[in-house]
Every structure is written in C-alpha cells, then in structure tokens.
Amino acid sequence: MNDAKVQDVLELLRPDLQSFAGYSSARSSAQQGEVWLNANESAWPNPADARGSSRRYPDPQPAALVQALAALYGVSPAQVLVGRGSDEAIDLLVRAFCRPGQDAVLATPPVFGMYAVCARLQGAPLLEVPLVDGPNGLQADIDAVIATARGQGARLVFLCSPSNPAGSEIATSDIVRAARALAGQALVVVDEAYIEYSTQASATALLADHPNLAVLRTLSKAHALAAARIGSLLAAPQVIAALRRCQAPYPVPQPCAELALAALQPAVLEQTRARIAEVAVERERLAARLPDLPGVRRVYPSAGNYLLVRFEDAQAAFDALLAAGVVVRDQRAAPQLGDALRISIGSPTENQRVLAALSARRAAA
Ligand SMILES: *Cc1c(COP(=O)(O)O)cnc(C)c1O
C-alpha cells in the first residue's frame, strides 16, 4: 500500500487524537513472567467458571480470533479490529474521525440507523443522500453521495451493501469511484453486515488499493452469533492501530472470543454456508410468492436475509402477522417507506406462517 496515501487517511483523524496514546492496559505490556500480579485479578477462579477461563482480563484483540477473522475475510491480521459488534466499530469511527460540529457523517436513508445515532452522539453533522427508487429497487445515488460529501465536508461516508432495509447492493465500480473521488477528504465505510447472503464480492479486495476505504463485517447475522457481539472493522493497518487506541481496554469478552473462534472452524463454517444457501432459497421463494398476496404493493429485490415489502395497508398487514404470532419490522417511520414492513427470512416453517397469515387476509377483508 502506498504510504503517502495512508498518511493522507491518518490526517483525516481528529487532530486532537493524532498523537493520542489511549489506555495502556495490563495486557498490553510485552513482559514475560509466571506470576501475574499486575492487574488486581483474583488468584482463584469464580466457582461458577468451571474452566477458569474468565479469571483474567482477556487479550484485547485475541490473536487466534483475529487470525481466523483475517483468514475468513481475506485480509491480513493487521487490517482487523475486533469489537463488540460492528456497532462498536461504527461508534469508534465517528468518534475518531469527526470533530463535533464540524466533520460530517454521510448516510443514505432509508438505511441502518446507527450511523445517524453515532453522529448525533458525537455532535457530528449528518448529511443524508436518499436512496433513489427505481425499477431495480432503492439504490444509492453515488454521484449525489460524492457531490454532497465534497460540497458539505463529509469525513465519513457510510455505504450499506447489501443495504438494510432496502436490500439493494452497490456495484464494486461505484465503491471504487467513491473512494477515489473522496481520497484525502473522507473515509468511505462499506457496511457489509449481510454480504454473506449476496453473490457480489466483498469490498475487502479493494482495501489494498484504496487506503481511504474501510469495510464492516459481523458474525451477528449469517454466522448466527448476534449475542456474542463480534464485529470487525477491516482497514489499512495504520487506521486500525489508530482506532485501537480509541477503543475500550478489553473490548472482547473471553467467552465470546472462544465461541467465535469455534464458529470459524472449517466444519462449522461449512454448516454456516449451507444455512446461508438455504436462506437465499427461502428469500427467493418468499419474494416470488408475496407479490400475489392480497394487499401487497411491491416486494423489493434483496441481497440480504430480509425482504422490504410495501402494502396497501401496512398496519393491517402488521396486525395480521402479529395475530399469527409473527413479529416483523415496521418501517413506516423511515423516509420513503410509509407503507413498508421488513420481513426477516426465517426457517421454512416460519416463512410459511408469514405467507399463511398474509393470504388469510383475503377471507377476512
Ligand atoms: C445488524 C447490522 C449491524 C450491526 O451488527 P453488529 O455486528 O451486531 O453490531 C451493522 N450494520 C447493519 C447494516 C446491520 O443491519
């Protein structure tokens, strides 16, 4: 990677944090020893901790887990920051790159809400470039993203692909175009929380050529470990190092790291991939059936494990599903989605229940 270009990205960090060393934890020293009395830990495990694996503070970035994630995502370990879900990475990015009242965060609504929430918490201005509705669905307008980011001083640009809740994807060529156009001005962050369900290649392959690009990945969705809270930020090693200094001292709880590592063993990954394929089949089955059901206006194409659906009466559809015991996400408060619900793809039986609940409405109406 071009060092001058990496330096340009580091200069996008908040100036007051550029020489910030962060917290020096008991696990960050390289000292060797046999008797560890430097962190005020208990000398005995908790009786409930059968293997005694939680007595000590954990490795801030568990090496074996970082290695396994790097292998999974096709990057080097130095390009990985592990945190408490990609939610933590989003928060860290905004805190490290945006001066309150000054450096803007750009998002493309309707989209995942955390970008705006983190901007708000940091006091960073929020720039919104709406998705554009067309025959292929609700798509990001990359020309407008670039123009707005340049014109209004965006420091972070969040591109969600596949987009939640819209389901649409951003072409690799458009991601490259945005990264190029915003070099020296903004870090372009591609949130790939659902990329496993897509047939498009991950933007991680672009990292080597574009230091102002970062990618968010997570084990919460396709890997079925939402409660373990393991998300990754993938970026240039220098960017990762800078963000590590802003992160909490022990961000990855030991039991979560162990579970995640176990989930990344080849035999488990094989089963995960089979589930992902099953979800894609179910998604297409639902996407084919739903448009024929009463009151369904439009089903958007989706590369994720959910479908965005417009209804003639979204409240009635929501209520009918709820009466059948099915809870879906009401999207009506989101811009452009005043008649829409987002339905996660469940097991075949669960999906059948969705179809049955919505079909039954003809009789009731
Ligand atoms: C679910 C989701 C996340 C959050 O993932 P965690 O790793 O569980 O924090 C991030 N981005 C998008 C678009 C999501 O839908």
PDB file of N, CA and C in Angstrom, residues 142-231:
ATOM      1  N   ILE A 142     -24.631   7.300  -6.191  1.00  0.00           N
ATOM      2  CA  ILE A 142     -23.220   7.535  -5.862  1.00  0.00           C
ATOM      3  C   ILE A 142     -22.737   8.910  -6.320  1.00  0.00           C
ATOM      4  N   ASP A 143     -23.251   9.396  -7.456  1.00  0.00           N
ATOM      5  CA  ASP A 143     -22.868  10.754  -7.892  1.00  0.00           C
ATOM      6  C   ASP A 143     -23.297  11.782  -6.851  1.00  0.00           C
ATOM      7  N   ALA A 144     -24.520  11.624  -6.340  1.00  0.00           N
ATOM      8  CA  ALA A 144     -25.018  12.567  -5.328  1.00  0.00           C
ATOM      9  C   ALA A 144     -24.233  12.410  -4.015  1.00  0.00           C
ATOM     10  N   VAL A 145     -23.858  11.177  -3.683  1.00  0.00           N
ATOM     11  CA  VAL A 145     -23.055  10.937  -2.473  1.00  0.00           C
ATOM     12  C   VAL A 145     -21.732  11.691  -2.581  1.00  0.00           C
ATOM     13  N   ILE A 146     -21.080  11.545  -3.732  1.00  0.00           N
ATOM     14  CA  ILE A 146     -19.772  12.194  -3.926  1.00  0.00           C
ATOM     15  C   ILE A 146     -19.923  13.718  -3.893  1.00  0.00           C
ATOM     16  N   ALA A 147     -20.924  14.227  -4.608  1.00  0.00           N
ATOM     17  CA  ALA A 147     -21.112  15.682  -4.677  1.00  0.00           C
ATOM     18  C   ALA A 147     -21.409  16.250  -3.284  1.00  0.00           C
ATOM     19  N   THR A 148     -22.289  15.588  -2.544  1.00  0.00           N
ATOM     20  CA  THR A 148     -22.658  16.086  -1.204  1.00  0.00           C
ATOM     21  C   THR A 148     -21.479  15.974  -0.245  1.00  0.00           C
ATOM     22  N   ALA A 149     -20.773  14.860  -0.304  1.00  0.00           N
ATOM     23  CA  ALA A 149     -19.630  14.665   0.598  1.00  0.00           C
ATOM     24  C   ALA A 149     -18.576  15.746   0.351  1.00  0.00           C
ATOM     25  N   ARG A 150     -18.343  16.044  -0.926  1.00  0.00           N
ATOM     26  CA  ARG A 150     -17.355  17.075  -1.265  1.00  0.00           C
ATOM     27  C   ARG A 150     -17.840  18.465  -0.896  1.00  0.00           C
ATOM     28  N   GLY A 151     -19.083  18.730  -1.254  1.00  0.00           N
ATOM     29  CA  GLY A 151     -19.615  20.076  -1.074  1.00  0.00           C
ATOM     30  C   GLY A 151     -19.843  20.443   0.381  1.00  0.00           C
ATOM     31  N   GLN A 152     -20.137  19.428   1.233  1.00  0.00           N
ATOM     32  CA  GLN A 152     -20.535  19.758   2.597  1.00  0.00           C
ATOM     33  C   GLN A 152     -19.624  19.164   3.667  1.00  0.00           C
ATOM     34  N   GLY A 153     -18.431  18.768   3.250  1.00  0.00           N
ATOM     35  CA  GLY A 153     -17.425  18.388   4.232  1.00  0.00           C
ATOM     36  C   GLY A 153     -17.677  17.101   4.988  1.00  0.00           C
ATOM     37  N   ALA A 154     -18.032  16.029   4.280  1.00  0.00           N
ATOM     38  CA  ALA A 154     -18.171  14.738   4.960  1.00  0.00           C
ATOM     39  C   ALA A 154     -16.791  14.183   5.281  1.00  0.00           C
ATOM     40  N   ARG A 155     -16.650  13.632   6.474  1.00  0.00           N
ATOM     41  CA  ARG A 155     -15.393  12.997   6.865  1.00  0.00           C
ATOM     42  C   ARG A 155     -15.546  11.482   6.812  1.00  0.00           C
ATOM     43  N   LEU A 156     -16.789  11.028   7.027  1.00  0.00           N
ATOM     44  CA  LEU A 156     -17.102   9.596   6.968  1.00  0.00           C
ATOM     45  C   LEU A 156     -18.307   9.407   6.069  1.00  0.00           C
ATOM     46  N   VAL A 157     -18.195   8.461   5.134  1.00  0.00           N
ATOM     47  CA  VAL A 157     -19.307   8.159   4.236  1.00  0.00           C
ATOM     48  C   VAL A 157     -19.678   6.694   4.429  1.00  0.00           C
ATOM     49  N   PHE A 158     -20.889   6.453   4.936  1.00  0.00           N
ATOM     50  CA  PHE A 158     -21.326   5.073   5.166  1.00  0.00           C
ATOM     51  C   PHE A 158     -22.146   4.585   3.976  1.00  0.00           C
ATOM     52  N   LEU A 159     -21.652   3.522   3.340  1.00  0.00           N
ATOM     53  CA  LEU A 159     -22.374   2.871   2.256  1.00  0.00           C
ATOM     54  C   LEU A 159     -22.756   1.480   2.740  1.00  0.00           C
ATOM     55  N   CYS A 160     -24.033   1.186   2.717  1.00  0.00           N
ATOM     56  CA  CYS A 160     -24.506  -0.092   3.246  1.00  0.00           C
ATOM     57  C   CYS A 160     -24.830  -1.011   2.073  1.00  0.00           C
ATOM     58  N   SER A 161     -24.107  -2.137   1.971  1.00  0.00           N
ATOM     59  CA  SER A 161     -24.296  -3.030   0.819  1.00  0.00           C
ATOM     60  C   SER A 161     -24.047  -4.487   1.221  1.00  0.00           C
ATOM     61  N   PRO A 162     -25.065  -5.351   1.159  1.00  0.00           N
ATOM     62  CA  PRO A 162     -26.465  -5.076   0.864  1.00  0.00           C
ATOM     63  C   PRO A 162     -27.058  -4.107   1.885  1.00  0.00           C
ATOM     64  N   SER A 163     -27.933  -3.249   1.389  1.00  0.00           N
ATOM     65  CA  SER A 163     -28.467  -2.202   2.239  1.00  0.00           C
ATOM     66  C   SER A 163     -29.605  -2.724   3.123  1.00  0.00           C
ATOM     67  N   ASN A 164     -29.557  -2.316   4.375  1.00  0.00           N
ATOM     68  CA  ASN A 164     -30.633  -2.622   5.313  1.00  0.00           C
ATOM     69  C   ASN A 164     -31.427  -1.334   5.517  1.00  0.00           C
ATOM     70  N   PRO A 165     -32.730  -1.295   5.265  1.00  0.00           N
ATOM     71  CA  PRO A 165     -33.635  -2.400   4.910  1.00  0.00           C
ATOM     72  C   PRO A 165     -33.879  -2.577   3.414  1.00  0.00           C
ATOM     73  N   ALA A 166     -33.260  -1.757   2.558  1.00  0.00           N
ATOM     74  CA  ALA A 166     -33.659  -1.735   1.145  1.00  0.00           C
ATOM     75  C   ALA A 166     -33.339  -3.028   0.407  1.00  0.00           C
ATOM     76  N   GLY A 167     -32.267  -3.701   0.792  1.00  0.00           N
ATOM     77  CA  GLY A 167     -31.905  -4.954   0.138  1.00  0.00           C
ATOM     78  C   GLY A 167     -31.000  -4.792  -1.068  1.00  0.00           C
ATOM     79  N   SER A 168     -30.792  -3.541  -1.514  1.00  0.00           N
ATOM     80  CA  SER A 168     -30.012  -3.312  -2.728  1.00  0.00           C
ATOM     81  C   SER A 168     -28.510  -3.377  -2.458  1.00  0.00           C
ATOM     82  N   GLU A 169     -27.760  -3.503  -3.551  1.00  0.00           N
ATOM     83  CA  GLU A 169     -26.296  -3.573  -3.438  1.00  0.00           C
ATOM     84  C   GLU A 169     -25.654  -2.407  -4.172  1.00  0.00           C
ATOM     85  N   ILE A 170     -24.413  -2.143  -3.817  1.00  0.00           N
ATOM     86  CA  ILE A 170     -23.659  -1.101  -4.504  1.00  0.00           C
ATOM     87  C   ILE A 170     -22.583  -1.786  -5.332  1.00  0.00           C
ATOM     88  N   ALA A 171     -22.547  -1.470  -6.630  1.00  0.00           N
ATOM     89  CA  ALA A 171     -21.571  -2.107  -7.515  1.00  0.00           C
ATOM     90  C   ALA A 171     -20.151  -1.766  -7.059  1.00  0.00           C
ATOM     91  N   THR A 172     -19.258  -2.740  -7.210  1.00  0.00           N
ATOM     92  CA  THR A 172     -17.859  -2.536  -6.853  1.00  0.00           C
ATOM     93  C   THR A 172     -17.292  -1.294  -7.540  1.00  0.00           C
ATOM     94  N   SER A 173     -17.665  -1.106  -8.795  1.00  0.00           N
ATOM     95  CA  SER A 173     -17.131   0.047  -9.532  1.00  0.00           C
ATOM     96  C   SER A 173     -17.574   1.366  -8.887  1.00  0.00           C
ATOM     97  N   ASP A 174     -18.778   1.389  -8.308  1.00  0.00           N
ATOM     98  CA  ASP A 174     -19.251   2.599  -7.635  1.00  0.00           C
ATOM     99  C   ASP A 174     -18.522   2.835  -6.310  1.00  0.00           C
ATOM    100  N   ILE A 175     -18.194   1.758  -5.623  1.00  0.00           N
ATOM    101  CA  ILE A 175     -17.439   1.895  -4.374  1.00  0.00           C
ATOM    102  C   ILE A 175     -16.053   2.464  -4.677  1.00  0.00           C
ATOM    103  N   VAL A 176     -15.438   1.928  -5.726  1.00  0.00           N
ATOM    104  CA  VAL A 176     -14.125   2.425  -6.147  1.00  0.00           C
ATOM    105  C   VAL A 176     -14.208   3.903  -6.527  1.00  0.00           C
ATOM    106  N   ARG A 177     -15.262   4.250  -7.265  1.00  0.00           N
ATOM    107  CA  ARG A 177     -15.446   5.631  -7.709  1.00  0.00           C
ATOM    108  C   ARG A 177     -15.560   6.560  -6.501  1.00  0.00           C
ATOM    109  N   ALA A 178     -16.329   6.161  -5.511  1.00  0.00           N
ATOM    110  CA  ALA A 178     -16.494   6.999  -4.317  1.00  0.00           C
ATOM    111  C   ALA A 178     -15.169   7.131  -3.569  1.00  0.00           C
ATOM    112  N   ALA A 179     -14.466   6.013  -3.405  1.00  0.00           N
ATOM    113  CA  ALA A 179     -13.193   6.052  -2.671  1.00  0.00           C
ATOM    114  C   ALA A 179     -12.193   6.968  -3.378  1.00  0.00           C
ATOM    115  N   ARG A 180     -12.121   6.848  -4.711  1.00  0.00           N
ATOM    116  CA  ARG A 180     -11.202   7.692  -5.478  1.00  0.00           C
ATOM    117  C   ARG A 180     -11.556   9.159  -5.348  1.00  0.00           C
ATOM    118  N   ALA A 181     -12.841   9.448  -5.546  1.00  0.00           N
ATOM    119  CA  ALA A 181     -13.281  10.849  -5.563  1.00  0.00           C
ATOM    120  C   ALA A 181     -13.101  11.507  -4.200  1.00  0.00           C
ATOM    121  N   LEU A 182     -13.124  10.715  -3.133  1.00  0.00           N
ATOM    122  CA  LEU A 182     -13.087  11.293  -1.787  1.00  0.00           C
ATOM    123  C   LEU A 182     -11.747  11.100  -1.083  1.00  0.00           C
ATOM    124  N   ALA A 183     -10.742  10.593  -1.827  1.00  0.00           N
ATOM    125  CA  ALA A 183      -9.405  10.419  -1.243  1.00  0.00           C
ATOM    126  C   ALA A 183      -8.921  11.765  -0.710  1.00  0.00           C
ATOM    127  N   GLY A 184      -8.350  11.754   0.484  1.00  0.00           N
ATOM    128  CA  GLY A 184      -7.860  13.000   1.072  1.00  0.00           C
ATOM    129  C   GLY A 184      -8.949  13.795   1.768  1.00  0.00           C
ATOM    130  N   GLN A 185     -10.202  13.349   1.613  1.00  0.00           N
ATOM    131  CA  GLN A 185     -11.293  14.084   2.255  1.00  0.00           C
ATOM    132  C   GLN A 185     -12.120  13.249   3.215  1.00  0.00           C
ATOM    133  N   ALA A 186     -12.405  12.014   2.812  1.00  0.00           N
ATOM    134  CA  ALA A 186     -13.287  11.199   3.646  1.00  0.00           C
ATOM    135  C   ALA A 186     -12.875   9.732   3.614  1.00  0.00           C
ATOM    136  N   LEU A 187     -13.205   9.046   4.708  1.00  0.00           N
ATOM    137  CA  LEU A 187     -13.078   7.593   4.745  1.00  0.00           C
ATOM    138  C   LEU A 187     -14.423   7.031   4.291  1.00  0.00           C
ATOM    139  N   VAL A 188     -14.389   6.157   3.287  1.00  0.00           N
ATOM    140  CA  VAL A 188     -15.614   5.519   2.793  1.00  0.00           C
ATOM    141  C   VAL A 188     -15.735   4.163   3.491  1.00  0.00           C
ATOM    142  N   VAL A 189     -16.827   3.993   4.233  1.00  0.00           N
ATOM    143  CA  VAL A 189     -17.011   2.777   5.022  1.00  0.00           C
ATOM    144  C   VAL A 189     -18.128   1.943   4.409  1.00  0.00           C
ATOM    145  N   VAL A 190     -17.790   0.749   3.952  1.00  0.00           N
ATOM    146  CA  VAL A 190     -18.798  -0.120   3.345  1.00  0.00           C
ATOM    147  C   VAL A 190     -19.262  -1.108   4.413  1.00  0.00           C
ATOM    148  N   ASP A 191     -20.524  -0.987   4.786  1.00  0.00           N
ATOM    149  CA  ASP A 191     -21.086  -1.873   5.809  1.00  0.00           C
ATOM    150  C   ASP A 191     -21.620  -3.126   5.115  1.00  0.00           C
ATOM    151  N   GLU A 192     -20.919  -4.224   5.329  1.00  0.00           N
ATOM    152  CA  GLU A 192     -21.274  -5.483   4.674  1.00  0.00           C
ATOM    153  C   GLU A 192     -21.857  -6.486   5.669  1.00  0.00           C
ATOM    154  N   ALA A 193     -22.740  -6.007   6.534  1.00  0.00           N
ATOM    155  CA  ALA A 193     -23.329  -6.895   7.554  1.00  0.00           C
ATOM    156  C   ALA A 193     -24.025  -8.109   6.933  1.00  0.00           C
ATOM    157  N   TYR A 194     -24.488  -7.951   5.669  1.00  0.00           N
ATOM    158  CA  TYR A 194     -25.258  -9.037   5.031  1.00  0.00           C
ATOM    159  C   TYR A 194     -24.588  -9.600   3.793  1.00  0.00           C
ATOM    160  N   ILE A 195     -23.317  -9.316   3.583  1.00  0.00           N
ATOM    161  CA  ILE A 195     -22.651  -9.684   2.327  1.00  0.00           C
ATOM    162  C   ILE A 195     -22.661 -11.198   2.095  1.00  0.00           C
ATOM    163  N   GLU A 196     -22.717 -11.970   3.190  1.00  0.00           N
ATOM    164  CA  GLU A 196     -22.721 -13.432   3.030  1.00  0.00           C
ATOM    165  C   GLU A 196     -23.918 -13.915   2.212  1.00  0.00           C
ATOM    166  N   TYR A 197     -25.006 -13.161   2.248  1.00  0.00           N
ATOM    167  CA  TYR A 197     -26.226 -13.570   1.532  1.00  0.00           C
ATOM    168  C   TYR A 197     -26.223 -13.094   0.092  1.00  0.00           C
ATOM    169  N   SER A 198     -25.198 -12.338  -0.269  1.00  0.00           N
ATOM    170  CA  SER A 198     -25.138 -11.741  -1.595  1.00  0.00           C
ATOM    171  C   SER A 198     -24.205 -12.557  -2.484  1.00  0.00           C
ATOM    172  N   THR A 199     -24.338 -12.368  -3.794  1.00  0.00           N
ATOM    173  CA  THR A 199     -23.422 -13.056  -4.702  1.00  0.00           C
ATOM    174  C   THR A 199     -22.296 -12.107  -5.114  1.00  0.00           C
ATOM    175  N   GLN A 200     -22.392 -10.852  -4.660  1.00  0.00           N
ATOM    176  CA  GLN A 200     -21.369  -9.869  -5.021  1.00  0.00           C
ATOM    177  C   GLN A 200     -20.118 -10.057  -4.156  1.00  0.00           C
ATOM    178  N   ALA A 201     -18.953  -9.757  -4.739  1.00  0.00           N
ATOM    179  CA  ALA A 201     -17.700  -9.886  -3.992  1.00  0.00           C
ATOM    180  C   ALA A 201     -17.609  -8.802  -2.921  1.00  0.00           C
ATOM    181  N   SER A 202     -16.936  -9.131  -1.812  1.00  0.00           N
ATOM    182  CA  SER A 202     -16.741  -8.159  -0.737  1.00  0.00           C
ATOM    183  C   SER A 202     -15.796  -7.048  -1.185  1.00  0.00           C
ATOM    184  N   ALA A 203     -16.000  -5.876  -0.618  1.00  0.00           N
ATOM    185  CA  ALA A 203     -15.127  -4.743  -0.922  1.00  0.00           C
ATOM    186  C   ALA A 203     -13.744  -4.890  -0.276  1.00  0.00           C
ATOM    187  N   THR A 204     -13.542  -5.942   0.510  1.00  0.00           N
ATOM    188  CA  THR A 204     -12.230  -6.139   1.144  1.00  0.00           C
ATOM    189  C   THR A 204     -11.119  -6.236   0.099  1.00  0.00           C
ATOM    190  N   ALA A 205     -11.462  -6.759  -1.087  1.00  0.00           N
ATOM    191  CA  ALA A 205     -10.454  -6.896  -2.148  1.00  0.00           C
ATOM    192  C   ALA A 205      -9.936  -5.528  -2.597  1.00  0.00           C
ATOM    193  N   LEU A 206     -10.670  -4.463  -2.297  1.00  0.00           N
ATOM    194  CA  LEU A 206     -10.283  -3.121  -2.747  1.00  0.00           C
ATOM    195  C   LEU A 206      -9.400  -2.396  -1.744  1.00  0.00           C
ATOM    196  N   LEU A 207      -9.291  -2.953  -0.523  1.00  0.00           N
ATOM    197  CA  LEU A 207      -8.608  -2.230   0.553  1.00  0.00           C
ATOM    198  C   LEU A 207      -7.158  -1.912   0.207  1.00  0.00           C
ATOM    199  N   ALA A 208      -6.481  -2.856  -0.426  1.00  0.00           N
ATOM    200  CA  ALA A 208      -5.052  -2.673  -0.706  1.00  0.00           C
ATOM    201  C   ALA A 208      -4.802  -1.449  -1.583  1.00  0.00           C
ATOM    202  N   ASP A 209      -5.708  -1.172  -2.506  1.00  0.00           N
ATOM    203  CA  ASP A 209      -5.509  -0.046  -3.418  1.00  0.00           C
ATOM    204  C   ASP A 209      -6.122   1.264  -2.948  1.00  0.00           C
ATOM    205  N   HIS A 210      -6.982   1.174  -1.934  1.00  0.00           N
ATOM    206  CA  HIS A 210      -7.698   2.380  -1.511  1.00  0.00           C
ATOM    207  C   HIS A 210      -7.651   2.541   0.008  1.00  0.00           C
ATOM    208  N   PRO A 211      -6.612   3.208   0.514  1.00  0.00           N
ATOM    209  CA  PRO A 211      -6.467   3.334   1.976  1.00  0.00           C
ATOM    210  C   PRO A 211      -7.605   4.112   2.627  1.00  0.00           C
ATOM    211  N   ASN A 212      -8.365   4.901   1.864  1.00  0.00           N
ATOM    212  CA  ASN A 212      -9.481   5.625   2.481  1.00  0.00           C
ATOM    213  C   ASN A 212     -10.782   4.825   2.396  1.00  0.00           C
ATOM    214  N   LEU A 213     -10.622   3.492   2.314  1.00  0.00           N
ATOM    215  CA  LEU A 213     -11.770   2.599   2.317  1.00  0.00           C
ATOM    216  C   LEU A 213     -11.693   1.724   3.571  1.00  0.00           C
ATOM    217  N   ALA A 214     -12.840   1.445   4.160  1.00  0.00           N
ATOM    218  CA  ALA A 214     -12.910   0.513   5.288  1.00  0.00           C
ATOM    219  C   ALA A 214     -14.150  -0.344   5.092  1.00  0.00           C
ATOM    220  N   VAL A 215     -14.120  -1.541   5.656  1.00  0.00           N
ATOM    221  CA  VAL A 215     -15.243  -2.476   5.492  1.00  0.00           C
ATOM    222  C   VAL A 215     -15.676  -2.974   6.867  1.00  0.00           C
ATOM    223  N   LEU A 216     -16.980  -3.022   7.089  1.00  0.00           N
ATOM    224  CA  LEU A 216     -17.530  -3.571   8.331  1.00  0.00           C
ATOM    225  C   LEU A 216     -18.092  -4.955   8.064  1.00  0.00           C
ATOM    226  N   ARG A 217     -17.701  -5.918   8.894  1.00  0.00           N
ATOM    227  CA  ARG A 217     -18.257  -7.272   8.800  1.00  0.00           C
ATOM    228  C   ARG A 217     -18.709  -7.683  10.198  1.00  0.00           C
ATOM    229  N   THR A 218     -19.556  -8.680  10.267  1.00  0.00           N
ATOM    230  CA  THR A 218     -20.069  -9.092  11.568  1.00  0.00           C
ATOM    231  C   THR A 218     -20.371 -10.589  11.597  1.00  0.00           C
ATOM    232  N   LEU A 219     -20.304 -11.154  12.800  1.00  0.00           N
ATOM    233  CA  LEU A 219     -20.738 -12.547  12.964  1.00  0.00           C
ATOM    234  C   LEU A 219     -22.201 -12.612  13.417  1.00  0.00           C
ATOM    235  N   SER A 220     -22.850 -11.422  13.516  1.00  0.00           N
ATOM    236  CA  SER A 220     -24.200 -11.373  14.094  1.00  0.00           C
ATOM    237  C   SER A 220     -25.289 -11.923  13.187  1.00  0.00           C
ATOM    238  N   LYS A 221     -25.121 -11.850  11.897  1.00  0.00           N
ATOM    239  CA  LYS A 221     -26.220 -12.183  11.010  1.00  0.00           C
ATOM    240  C   LYS A 221     -26.029 -13.582  10.431  1.00  0.00           C
ATOM    241  N   ALA A 222     -25.266 -13.722   9.364  1.00  0.00           N
ATOM    242  CA  ALA A 222     -25.140 -15.027   8.708  1.00  0.00           C
ATOM    243  C   ALA A 222     -24.491 -16.082   9.606  1.00  0.00           C
ATOM    244  N   HIS A 223     -23.656 -15.645  10.552  1.00  0.00           N
ATOM    245  CA  HIS A 223     -22.980 -16.609  11.420  1.00  0.00           C
ATOM    246  C   HIS A 223     -23.766 -16.903  12.695  1.00  0.00           C
ATOM    247  N   ALA A 224     -24.934 -16.281  12.820  1.00  0.00           N
ATOM    248  CA  ALA A 224     -25.863 -16.618  13.906  1.00  0.00           C
ATOM    249  C   ALA A 224     -25.278 -16.424  15.304  1.00  0.00           C
ATOM    250  N   LEU A 225     -24.450 -15.389  15.470  1.00  0.00           N
ATOM    251  CA  LEU A 225     -23.860 -15.140  16.793  1.00  0.00           C
ATOM    252  C   LEU A 225     -24.151 -13.713  17.274  1.00  0.00           C
ATOM    253  N   ALA A 226     -25.379 -13.266  17.088  1.00  0.00           N
ATOM    254  CA  ALA A 226     -25.711 -11.886  17.446  1.00  0.00           C
ATOM    255  C   ALA A 226     -25.411 -11.587  18.915  1.00  0.00           C
ATOM    256  N   ALA A 227     -25.649 -12.552  19.782  1.00  0.00           N
ATOM    257  CA  ALA A 227     -25.457 -12.308  21.213  1.00  0.00           C
ATOM    258  C   ALA A 227     -23.990 -12.294  21.627  1.00  0.00           C
ATOM    259  N   ALA A 228     -23.124 -12.847  20.803  1.00  0.00           N
ATOM    260  CA  ALA A 228     -21.695 -12.847  21.152  1.00  0.00           C
ATOM    261  C   ALA A 228     -21.061 -11.482  20.900  1.00  0.00           C
ATOM    262  N   ARG A 229     -21.704 -10.652  20.095  1.00  0.00           N
ATOM    263  CA  ARG A 229     -21.239  -9.294  19.803  1.00  0.00           C
ATOM    264  C   ARG A 229     -19.813  -9.287  19.238  1.00  0.00           C
ATOM    265  N   ILE A 230     -19.616  -9.932  18.113  1.00  0.00           N
ATOM    266  CA  ILE A 230     -18.304  -9.915  17.478  1.00  0.00           C
ATOM    267  C   ILE A 230     -18.431  -9.308  16.083  1.00  0.00           C
ATOM    268  N   GLY A 231     -17.906  -8.109  15.946  1.00  0.00           N
ATOM    269  CA  GLY A 231     -17.896  -7.441  14.650  1.00  0.00           C
ATOM    270  C   GLY A 231     -16.487  -7.011  14.317  1.00  0.00           C
TER     271      GLY A 231
END
